[in-house]
Short mmCIF file of C-alpha atoms in Angstrom, two decimals:
data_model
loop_
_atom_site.label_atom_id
_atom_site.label_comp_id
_atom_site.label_asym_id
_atom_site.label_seq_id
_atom_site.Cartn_x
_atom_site.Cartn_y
_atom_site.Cartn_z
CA UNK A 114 36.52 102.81 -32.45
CA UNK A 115 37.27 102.39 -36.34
CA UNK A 116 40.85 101.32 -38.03
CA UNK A 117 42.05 104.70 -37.86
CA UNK A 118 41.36 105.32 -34.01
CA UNK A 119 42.35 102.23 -32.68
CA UNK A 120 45.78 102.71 -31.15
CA UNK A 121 48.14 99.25 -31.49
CA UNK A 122 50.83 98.20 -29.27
CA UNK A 123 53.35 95.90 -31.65
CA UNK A 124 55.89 94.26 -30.05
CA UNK A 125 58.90 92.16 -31.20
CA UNK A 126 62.54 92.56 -30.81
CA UNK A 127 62.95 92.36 -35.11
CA UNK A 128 63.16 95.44 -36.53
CA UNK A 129 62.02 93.79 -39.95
CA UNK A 130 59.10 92.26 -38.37
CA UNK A 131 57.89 95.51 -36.54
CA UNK A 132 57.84 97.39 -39.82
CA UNK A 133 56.44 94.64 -41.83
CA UNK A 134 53.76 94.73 -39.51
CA UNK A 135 53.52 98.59 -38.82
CA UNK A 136 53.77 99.18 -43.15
CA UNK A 137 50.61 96.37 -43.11
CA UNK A 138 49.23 98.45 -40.33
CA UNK A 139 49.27 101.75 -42.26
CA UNK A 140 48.15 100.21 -45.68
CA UNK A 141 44.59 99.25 -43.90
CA UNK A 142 44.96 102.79 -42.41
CA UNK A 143 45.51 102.30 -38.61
CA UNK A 144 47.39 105.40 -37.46
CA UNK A 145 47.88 105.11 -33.73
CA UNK A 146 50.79 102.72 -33.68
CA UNK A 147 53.32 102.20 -30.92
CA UNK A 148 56.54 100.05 -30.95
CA UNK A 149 57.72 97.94 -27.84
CA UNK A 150 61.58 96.20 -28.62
CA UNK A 151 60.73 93.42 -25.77
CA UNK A 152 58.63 92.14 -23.04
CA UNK A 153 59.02 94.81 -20.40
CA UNK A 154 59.76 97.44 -23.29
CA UNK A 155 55.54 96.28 -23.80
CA UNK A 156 54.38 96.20 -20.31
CA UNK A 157 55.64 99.82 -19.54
CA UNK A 158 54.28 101.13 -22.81
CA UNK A 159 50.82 98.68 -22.30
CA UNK A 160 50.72 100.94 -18.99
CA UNK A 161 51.34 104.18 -20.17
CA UNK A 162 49.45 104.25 -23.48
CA UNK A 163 47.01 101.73 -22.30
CA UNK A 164 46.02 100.42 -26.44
CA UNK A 165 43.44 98.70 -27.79
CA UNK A 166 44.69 95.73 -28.80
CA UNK A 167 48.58 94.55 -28.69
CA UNK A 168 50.57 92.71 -31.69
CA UNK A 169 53.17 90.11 -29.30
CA UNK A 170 56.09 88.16 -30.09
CA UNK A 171 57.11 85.07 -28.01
CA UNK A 172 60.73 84.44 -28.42
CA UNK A 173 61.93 88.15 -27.07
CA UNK A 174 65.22 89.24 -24.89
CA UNK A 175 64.66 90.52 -20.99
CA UNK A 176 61.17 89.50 -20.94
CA UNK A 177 59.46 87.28 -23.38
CA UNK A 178 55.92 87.42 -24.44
CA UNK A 179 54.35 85.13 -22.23
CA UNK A 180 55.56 86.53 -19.36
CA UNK A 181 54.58 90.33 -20.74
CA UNK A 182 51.29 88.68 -21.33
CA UNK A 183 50.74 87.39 -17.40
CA UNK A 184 51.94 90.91 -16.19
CA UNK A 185 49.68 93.13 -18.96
CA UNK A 186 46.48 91.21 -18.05
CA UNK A 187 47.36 91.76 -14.31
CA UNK A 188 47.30 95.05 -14.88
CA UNK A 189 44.49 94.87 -17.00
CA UNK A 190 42.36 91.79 -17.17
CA UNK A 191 40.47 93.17 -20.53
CA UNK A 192 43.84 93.85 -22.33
CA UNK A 193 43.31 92.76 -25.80
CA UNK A 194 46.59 90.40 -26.88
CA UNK A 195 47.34 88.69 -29.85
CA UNK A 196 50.34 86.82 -29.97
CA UNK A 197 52.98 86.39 -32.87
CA UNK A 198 55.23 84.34 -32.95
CA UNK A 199 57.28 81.25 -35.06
CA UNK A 200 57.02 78.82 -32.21
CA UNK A 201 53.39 77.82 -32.58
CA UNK A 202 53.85 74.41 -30.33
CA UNK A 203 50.21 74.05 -28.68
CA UNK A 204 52.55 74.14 -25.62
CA UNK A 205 53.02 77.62 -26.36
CA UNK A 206 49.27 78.41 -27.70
CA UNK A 207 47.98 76.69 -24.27
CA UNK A 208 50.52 78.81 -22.42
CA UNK A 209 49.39 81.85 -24.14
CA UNK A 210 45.85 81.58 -24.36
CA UNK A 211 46.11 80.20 -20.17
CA UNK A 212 47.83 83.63 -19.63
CA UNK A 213 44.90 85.69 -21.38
CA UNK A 214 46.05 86.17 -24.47
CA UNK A 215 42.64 86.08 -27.22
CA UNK A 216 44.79 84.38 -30.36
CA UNK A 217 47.92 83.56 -31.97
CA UNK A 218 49.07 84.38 -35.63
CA UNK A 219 51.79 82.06 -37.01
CA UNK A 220 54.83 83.98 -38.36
CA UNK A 221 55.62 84.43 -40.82
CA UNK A 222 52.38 86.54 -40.50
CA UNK A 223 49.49 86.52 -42.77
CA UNK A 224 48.17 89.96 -43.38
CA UNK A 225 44.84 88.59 -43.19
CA UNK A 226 44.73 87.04 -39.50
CA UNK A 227 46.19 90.51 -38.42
CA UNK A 228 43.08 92.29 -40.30
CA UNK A 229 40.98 89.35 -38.86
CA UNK A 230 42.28 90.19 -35.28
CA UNK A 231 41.76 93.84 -35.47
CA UNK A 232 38.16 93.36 -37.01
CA UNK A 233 37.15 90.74 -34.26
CA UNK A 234 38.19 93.66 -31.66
CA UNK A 235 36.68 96.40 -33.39
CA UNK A 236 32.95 94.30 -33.11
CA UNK A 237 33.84 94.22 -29.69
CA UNK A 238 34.98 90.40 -29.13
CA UNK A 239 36.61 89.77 -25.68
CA UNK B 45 65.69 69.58 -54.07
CA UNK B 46 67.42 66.35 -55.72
CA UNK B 47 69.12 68.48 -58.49
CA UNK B 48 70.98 70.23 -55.62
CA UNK B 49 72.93 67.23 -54.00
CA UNK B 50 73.10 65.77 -58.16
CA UNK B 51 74.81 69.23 -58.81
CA UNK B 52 77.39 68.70 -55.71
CA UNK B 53 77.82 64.87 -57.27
CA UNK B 54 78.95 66.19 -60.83
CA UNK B 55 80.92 69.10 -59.05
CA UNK B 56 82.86 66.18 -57.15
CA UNK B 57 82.98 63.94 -60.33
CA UNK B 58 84.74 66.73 -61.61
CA UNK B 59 82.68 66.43 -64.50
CA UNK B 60 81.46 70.53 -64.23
CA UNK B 61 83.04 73.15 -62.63
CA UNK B 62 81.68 75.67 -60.38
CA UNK B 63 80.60 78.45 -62.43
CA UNK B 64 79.35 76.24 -64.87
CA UNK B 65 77.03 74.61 -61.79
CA UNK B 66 76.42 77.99 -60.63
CA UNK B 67 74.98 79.34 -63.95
CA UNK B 68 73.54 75.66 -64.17
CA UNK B 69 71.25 76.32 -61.07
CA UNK B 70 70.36 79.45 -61.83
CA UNK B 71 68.98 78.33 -65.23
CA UNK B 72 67.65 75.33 -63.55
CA UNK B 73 65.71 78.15 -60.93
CA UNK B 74 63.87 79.92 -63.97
CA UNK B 75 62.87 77.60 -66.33
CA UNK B 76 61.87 74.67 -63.66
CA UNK B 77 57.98 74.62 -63.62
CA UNK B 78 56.98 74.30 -60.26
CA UNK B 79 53.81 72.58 -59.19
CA UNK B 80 51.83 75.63 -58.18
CA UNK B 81 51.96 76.80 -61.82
CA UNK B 82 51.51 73.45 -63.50
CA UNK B 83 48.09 73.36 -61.19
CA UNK B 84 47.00 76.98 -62.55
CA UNK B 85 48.19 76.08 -66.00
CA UNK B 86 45.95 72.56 -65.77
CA UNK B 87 43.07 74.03 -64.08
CA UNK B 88 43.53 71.91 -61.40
CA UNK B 89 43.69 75.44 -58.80
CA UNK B 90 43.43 78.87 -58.74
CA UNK B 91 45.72 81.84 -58.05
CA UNK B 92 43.72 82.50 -55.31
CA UNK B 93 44.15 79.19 -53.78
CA UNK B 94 47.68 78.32 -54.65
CA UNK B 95 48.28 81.84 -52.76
CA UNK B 96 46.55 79.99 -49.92
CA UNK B 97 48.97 77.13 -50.22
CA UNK B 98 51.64 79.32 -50.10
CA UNK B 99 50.87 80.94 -46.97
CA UNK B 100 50.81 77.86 -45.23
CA UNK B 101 53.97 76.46 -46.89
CA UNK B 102 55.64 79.18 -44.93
CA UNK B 103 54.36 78.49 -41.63
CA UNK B 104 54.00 74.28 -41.86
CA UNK B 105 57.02 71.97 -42.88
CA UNK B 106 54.77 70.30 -45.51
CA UNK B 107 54.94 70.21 -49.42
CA UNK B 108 52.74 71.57 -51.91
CA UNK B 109 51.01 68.70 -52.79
CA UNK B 110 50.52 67.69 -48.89
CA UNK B 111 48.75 70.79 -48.03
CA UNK B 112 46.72 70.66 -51.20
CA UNK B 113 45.18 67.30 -50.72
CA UNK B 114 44.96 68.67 -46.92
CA UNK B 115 42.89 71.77 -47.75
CA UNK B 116 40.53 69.15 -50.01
CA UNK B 117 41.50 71.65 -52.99
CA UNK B 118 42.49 68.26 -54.98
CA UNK B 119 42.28 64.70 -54.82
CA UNK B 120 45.36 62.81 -53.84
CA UNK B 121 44.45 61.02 -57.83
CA UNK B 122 45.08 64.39 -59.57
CA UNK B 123 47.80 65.32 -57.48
CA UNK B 124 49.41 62.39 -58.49
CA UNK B 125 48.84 63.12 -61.90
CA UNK B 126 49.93 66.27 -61.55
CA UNK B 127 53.18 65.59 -60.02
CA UNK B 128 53.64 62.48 -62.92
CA UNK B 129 53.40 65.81 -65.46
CA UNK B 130 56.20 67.80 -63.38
CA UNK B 131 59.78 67.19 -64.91
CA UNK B 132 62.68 65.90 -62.79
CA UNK B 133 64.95 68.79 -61.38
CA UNK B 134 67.72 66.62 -62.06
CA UNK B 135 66.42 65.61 -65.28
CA UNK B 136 66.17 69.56 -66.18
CA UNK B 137 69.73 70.29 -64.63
CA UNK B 138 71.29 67.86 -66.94
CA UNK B 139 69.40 69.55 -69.99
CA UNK B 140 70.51 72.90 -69.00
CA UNK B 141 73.96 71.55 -68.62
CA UNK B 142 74.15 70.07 -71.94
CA UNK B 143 72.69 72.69 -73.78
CA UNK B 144 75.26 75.14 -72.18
CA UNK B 145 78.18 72.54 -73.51
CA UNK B 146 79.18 72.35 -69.84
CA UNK B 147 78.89 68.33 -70.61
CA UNK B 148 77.85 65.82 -72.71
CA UNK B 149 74.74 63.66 -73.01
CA UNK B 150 76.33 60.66 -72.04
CA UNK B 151 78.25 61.99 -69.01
CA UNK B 152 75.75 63.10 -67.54
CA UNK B 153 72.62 60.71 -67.74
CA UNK B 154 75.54 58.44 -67.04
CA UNK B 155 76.36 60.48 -64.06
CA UNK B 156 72.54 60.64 -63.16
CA UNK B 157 72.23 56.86 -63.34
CA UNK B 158 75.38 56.96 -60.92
CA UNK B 159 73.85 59.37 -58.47
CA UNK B 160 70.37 57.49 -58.54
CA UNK B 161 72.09 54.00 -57.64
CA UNK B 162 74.31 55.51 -55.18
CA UNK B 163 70.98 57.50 -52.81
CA UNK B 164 68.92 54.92 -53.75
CA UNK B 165 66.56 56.89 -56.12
CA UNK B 166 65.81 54.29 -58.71
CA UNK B 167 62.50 55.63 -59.64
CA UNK B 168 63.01 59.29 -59.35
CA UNK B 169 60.76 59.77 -62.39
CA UNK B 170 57.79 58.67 -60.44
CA UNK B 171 57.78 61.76 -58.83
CA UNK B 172 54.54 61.34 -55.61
CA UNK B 173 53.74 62.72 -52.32
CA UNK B 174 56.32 60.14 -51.08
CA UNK B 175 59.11 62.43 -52.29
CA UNK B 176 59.76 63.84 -48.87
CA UNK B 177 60.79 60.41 -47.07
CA UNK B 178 63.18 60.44 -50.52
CA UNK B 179 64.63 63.70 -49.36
CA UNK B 180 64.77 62.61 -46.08
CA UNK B 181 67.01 59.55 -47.08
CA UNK B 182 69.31 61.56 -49.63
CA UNK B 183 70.04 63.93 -46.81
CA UNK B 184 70.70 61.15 -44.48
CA UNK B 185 73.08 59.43 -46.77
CA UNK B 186 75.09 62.64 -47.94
CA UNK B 187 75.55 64.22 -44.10
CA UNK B 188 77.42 62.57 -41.18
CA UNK B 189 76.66 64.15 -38.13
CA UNK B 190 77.54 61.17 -35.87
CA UNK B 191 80.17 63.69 -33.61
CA UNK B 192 77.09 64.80 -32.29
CA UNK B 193 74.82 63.65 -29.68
CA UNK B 194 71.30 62.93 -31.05
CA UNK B 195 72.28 63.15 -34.40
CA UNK B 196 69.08 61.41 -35.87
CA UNK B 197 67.22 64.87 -34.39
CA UNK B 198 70.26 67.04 -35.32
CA UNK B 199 69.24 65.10 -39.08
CA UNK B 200 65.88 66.12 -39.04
CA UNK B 201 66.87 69.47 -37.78
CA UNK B 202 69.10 69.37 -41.42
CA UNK B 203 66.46 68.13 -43.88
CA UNK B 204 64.38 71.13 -41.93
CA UNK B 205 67.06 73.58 -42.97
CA UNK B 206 66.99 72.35 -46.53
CA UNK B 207 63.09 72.29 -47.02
CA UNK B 208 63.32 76.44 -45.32
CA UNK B 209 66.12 76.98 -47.55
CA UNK B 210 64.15 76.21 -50.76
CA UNK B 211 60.84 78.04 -49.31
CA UNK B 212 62.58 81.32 -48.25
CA UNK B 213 66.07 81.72 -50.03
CA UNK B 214 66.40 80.20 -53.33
CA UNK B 215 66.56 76.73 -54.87
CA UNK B 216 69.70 77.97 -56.80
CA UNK B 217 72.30 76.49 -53.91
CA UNK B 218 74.72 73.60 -54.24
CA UNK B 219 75.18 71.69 -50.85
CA UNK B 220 78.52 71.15 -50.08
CA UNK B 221 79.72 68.62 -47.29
CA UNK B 222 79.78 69.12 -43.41
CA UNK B 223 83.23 69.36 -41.84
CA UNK B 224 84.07 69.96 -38.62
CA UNK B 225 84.96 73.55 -36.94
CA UNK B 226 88.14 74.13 -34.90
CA UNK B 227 88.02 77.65 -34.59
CA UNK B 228 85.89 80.61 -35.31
CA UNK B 229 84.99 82.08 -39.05
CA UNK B 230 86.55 85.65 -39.49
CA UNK B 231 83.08 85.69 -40.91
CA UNK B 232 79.80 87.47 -39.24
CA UNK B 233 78.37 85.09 -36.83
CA UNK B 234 74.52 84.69 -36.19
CA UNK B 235 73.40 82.35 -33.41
CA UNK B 236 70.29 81.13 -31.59
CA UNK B 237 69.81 78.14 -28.74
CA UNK B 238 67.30 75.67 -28.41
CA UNK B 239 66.80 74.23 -25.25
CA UNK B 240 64.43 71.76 -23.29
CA UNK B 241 64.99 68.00 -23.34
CA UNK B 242 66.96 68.79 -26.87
CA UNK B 243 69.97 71.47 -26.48
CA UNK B 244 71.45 72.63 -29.41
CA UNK B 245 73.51 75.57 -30.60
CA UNK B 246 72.44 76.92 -34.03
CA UNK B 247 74.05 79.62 -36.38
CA UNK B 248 74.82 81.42 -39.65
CA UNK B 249 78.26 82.12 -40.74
CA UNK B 250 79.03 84.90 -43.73
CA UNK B 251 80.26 87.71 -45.71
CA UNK B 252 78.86 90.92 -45.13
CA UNK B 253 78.00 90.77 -48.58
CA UNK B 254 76.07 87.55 -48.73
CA UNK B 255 74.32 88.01 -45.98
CA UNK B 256 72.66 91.20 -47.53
CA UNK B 257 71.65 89.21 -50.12
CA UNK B 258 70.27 86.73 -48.44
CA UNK B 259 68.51 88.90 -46.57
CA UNK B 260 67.29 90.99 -49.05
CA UNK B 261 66.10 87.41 -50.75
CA UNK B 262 64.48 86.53 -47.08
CA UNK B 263 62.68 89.99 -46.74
CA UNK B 264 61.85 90.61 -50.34
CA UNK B 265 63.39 93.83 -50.06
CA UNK B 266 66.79 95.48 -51.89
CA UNK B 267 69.09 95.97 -49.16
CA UNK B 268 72.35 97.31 -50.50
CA UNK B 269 74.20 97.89 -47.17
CA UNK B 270 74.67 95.96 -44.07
CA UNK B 271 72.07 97.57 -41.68
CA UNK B 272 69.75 96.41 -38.56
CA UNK B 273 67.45 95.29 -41.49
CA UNK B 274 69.99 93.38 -42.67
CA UNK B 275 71.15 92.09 -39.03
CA UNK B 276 67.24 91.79 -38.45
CA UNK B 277 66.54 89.41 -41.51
CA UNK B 278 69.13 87.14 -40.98
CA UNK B 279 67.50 86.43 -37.31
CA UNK B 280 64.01 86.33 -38.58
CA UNK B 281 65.09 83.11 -40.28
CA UNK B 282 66.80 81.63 -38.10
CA UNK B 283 64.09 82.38 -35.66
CA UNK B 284 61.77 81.32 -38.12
CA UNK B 285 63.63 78.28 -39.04
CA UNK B 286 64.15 77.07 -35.22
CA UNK B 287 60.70 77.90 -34.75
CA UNK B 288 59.05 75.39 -37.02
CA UNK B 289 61.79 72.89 -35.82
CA UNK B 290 60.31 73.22 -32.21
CA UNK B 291 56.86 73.26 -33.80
CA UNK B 292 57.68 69.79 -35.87
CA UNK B 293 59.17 68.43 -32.72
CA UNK B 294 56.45 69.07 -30.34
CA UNK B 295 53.93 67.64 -33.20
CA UNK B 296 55.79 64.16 -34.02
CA UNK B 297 57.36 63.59 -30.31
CA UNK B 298 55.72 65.89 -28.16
CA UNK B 299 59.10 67.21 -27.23
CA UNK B 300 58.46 70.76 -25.69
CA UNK B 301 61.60 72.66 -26.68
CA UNK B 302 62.18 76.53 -26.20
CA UNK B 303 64.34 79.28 -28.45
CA UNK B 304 66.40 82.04 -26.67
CA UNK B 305 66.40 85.16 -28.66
CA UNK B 306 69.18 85.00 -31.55
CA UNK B 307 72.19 86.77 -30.98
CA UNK B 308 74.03 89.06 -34.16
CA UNK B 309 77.32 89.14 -33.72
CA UNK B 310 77.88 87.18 -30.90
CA UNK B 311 79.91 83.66 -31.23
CA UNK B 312 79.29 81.67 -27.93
CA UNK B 313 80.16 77.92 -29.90
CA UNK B 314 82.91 76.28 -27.40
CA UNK B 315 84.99 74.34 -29.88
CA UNK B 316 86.12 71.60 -27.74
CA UNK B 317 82.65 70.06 -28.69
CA UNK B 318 82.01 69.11 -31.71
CA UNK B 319 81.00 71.58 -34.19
CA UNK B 320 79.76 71.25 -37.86
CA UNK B 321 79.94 73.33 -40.77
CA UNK B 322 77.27 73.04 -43.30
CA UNK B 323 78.39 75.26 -46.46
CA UNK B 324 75.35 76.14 -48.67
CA UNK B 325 76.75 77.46 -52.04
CA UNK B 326 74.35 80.27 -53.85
CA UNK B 327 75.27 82.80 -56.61
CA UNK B 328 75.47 85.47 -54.59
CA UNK B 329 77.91 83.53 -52.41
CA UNK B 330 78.10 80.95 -49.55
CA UNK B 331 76.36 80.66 -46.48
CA UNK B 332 78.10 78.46 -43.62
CA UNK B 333 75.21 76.98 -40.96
CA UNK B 334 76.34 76.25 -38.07
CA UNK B 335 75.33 73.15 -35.37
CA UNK B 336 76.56 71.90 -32.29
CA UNK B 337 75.27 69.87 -29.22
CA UNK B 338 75.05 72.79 -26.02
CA UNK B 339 76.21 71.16 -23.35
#
């Protein structure tokens, strides 16, 4: 798997803050990218397109991230989840990390924990 | 941020009037050294590393000089010398001012000496890392937001708004006074909730127009019509905003509070509570926050 193979789920209901992410995306010349608008919008893509590695907000509408997070991993204990999000409380990092996600990045996102995510799933990090 | 509130002092002095404050501010915006340079220009940091700083300024509600000491880039000694070599905003509005004829010399440091006395910011020339529990008293004196229940949060919510405001909009604003809403804004309305053992209703009132310059100031992009970008932006930082609240919150009182997802377009304020109005006054024109206890 190499930056241009690996496919990437990125979820959030902003439309700003998907295409910030999915312009960063193609600048470092991932390709395979998929948008989710909320939490189940992500769970029923994470289950048909089964990626790599998924890009999750916190604060969504429907179904928010933690709860996308519990359902991906029971569908897939190995899913790779990073989660994004403004409300960085260690309430929320505990929650997240308890549900299975592997990290959090702090919005508003720095370009080079996204890289740094990617990279640590590209060596193969669980 | 003190040259802000002194700009809304002179404004209700009546000693300048808006578009000379306006063009004041703006001046004020461009010519004002901030820190970050003066470090670069001292050789106190690098690009690189006030870069760094940056970054973090956007996801932490701490200041420059904070995060610098923090990150062991500097010593709190040379930050302190450092901030001795930054001029006064207010000292810098008042030169602008004066220089545009908008008011004399001895109006205005007369006016100055006024506003100092009156927030209680005698030695405002000794600029230090203390600055922020300044702001925080300034901010406290100027709004009243005792219609609410637990205002003193609802004022650290406020001093928040003000420290996002400068980090992600502009410093070219001119507070203006809260006042209390009866009815809706004709305006577009942007909302979000915070619950847990805090509830509060938050929003942004405005123009079509200002809002797509504030978000195109937010995004650092050139909107030029009211779009989902545009919608988009304007919830990012609010989002953002209420995020770092709940983040500040759960740090210094390990109150656990949650965000619903912000609402565009959607005005759900019940106006037999108490509602305040917080106008924020920038070129491009004014933005009306919105606060109220959700009961």
């Amino acid at each position: 798997m190499t930056l241009k193979t690996i496919k990437i789920l990125v979820c959030d209901d902003s439309v700003l803050a998907r295409k910030k992410l999915k312009d960063y995306l193609k600048i470092i010349g991932c390709n395979q990218i998929i948008e989710a608008t909320d939490g189940e919008n992500a769970v029923e893509l994470y289950k048909e397109e089964n990626p790599d590695i998924v890009f999750l907000d916190i604060v969504m509408p429907k179904k928010d991230g933690i709860s996308a997070v519990n359902e991906i991993i029971a569908y897939d204990p190995d899913a790779y989840i990073v989660m994004t999000s403004s409300v960085g409380t260690q309430d929320n990092l505990k929650q997240a990390l308890k549900a299975g996600a592997r990290d959090f990045v702090q919005k508003p996102i720095d370009n080079d924990m996204i890289l740094k995510s990617i990279e640590n799933k590209l060596k193969g990090g669980k | 941020m003190f040259s802000q509130f002194f700009g809304n002092y002179l404004l209700n002095e009546n000693l300048v009037t808006p578009e000379q404050l306006t063009d004041g501010i703006q001046e004020v915006q461009r010519i004002h050294k901030r820190i970050g340079e003066l470090a670069i220009r001292y050789g106190y940091l690098t690009k690189e590393q006030v870069e760094q700083i940056h970054i973090m300024q956007t996801q932490q509600d701490k200041r420059f000089g904070e995060l610098v000491v923090e990150a062991k880039f500097m010593t709190q000694e040379d930050m302190e010398k450092l901030l001795a070599l930054q001029k006064n905003d207010c000292e810098v509005l008042c030169k602008v001012l004066i220089d545009a004829n908008a008011i004399s010399s001895e109006d205005c440091h007369h006016a100055l000496e006024r506003f100092r006395e009156k927030y209680r910011l005698e030695d405002l020339n000794k600029l230090s890392l203390l600055q922020t529990t300044k702001i925080n008293i300034l901010i406290n004196d100027f709004y009243d937001l005792t219609g609410l229940e637990n205002s003193e949060v609802f004022m650290k919510y406020l001093t928040l708004l003000f420290n996002n405001i400068t980090r992600f909009i502009g410093t070219d604003f001119t507070p203006y006074k809260e006042y209390i809403m009866k009815k809706p804004e004709e305006n577009l309305y942007f909302s979000q909730g915070i619950t847990g053992p805090f509830k509060a209703k938050s929003g942004i009132y405005a123009s079509e127009e200002t809002l797509i310059a504030m978000a195109s100031r937010y995004a650092e992009e050139d909107f030029t019509e009211f779009d989902e970008y545009v919608e988009a932006s304007i919830c990012d930082f609010l989002n953002l905003h209420n995020g770092i609240f709940t983040v500040n919150m759960s740090n210094e009182f390990q109150m656990e509070l949650k965000l619903d997802p912000p609402l565009e377009n959607e005005c759900d304020l019940d106006f037999n509570d108490t509602v305040y109005c917080i106008p924020i006054n920038f070129p491009f024109g004014t933005l009306y926050f919105v606060i109220a206890n959700d009961s």
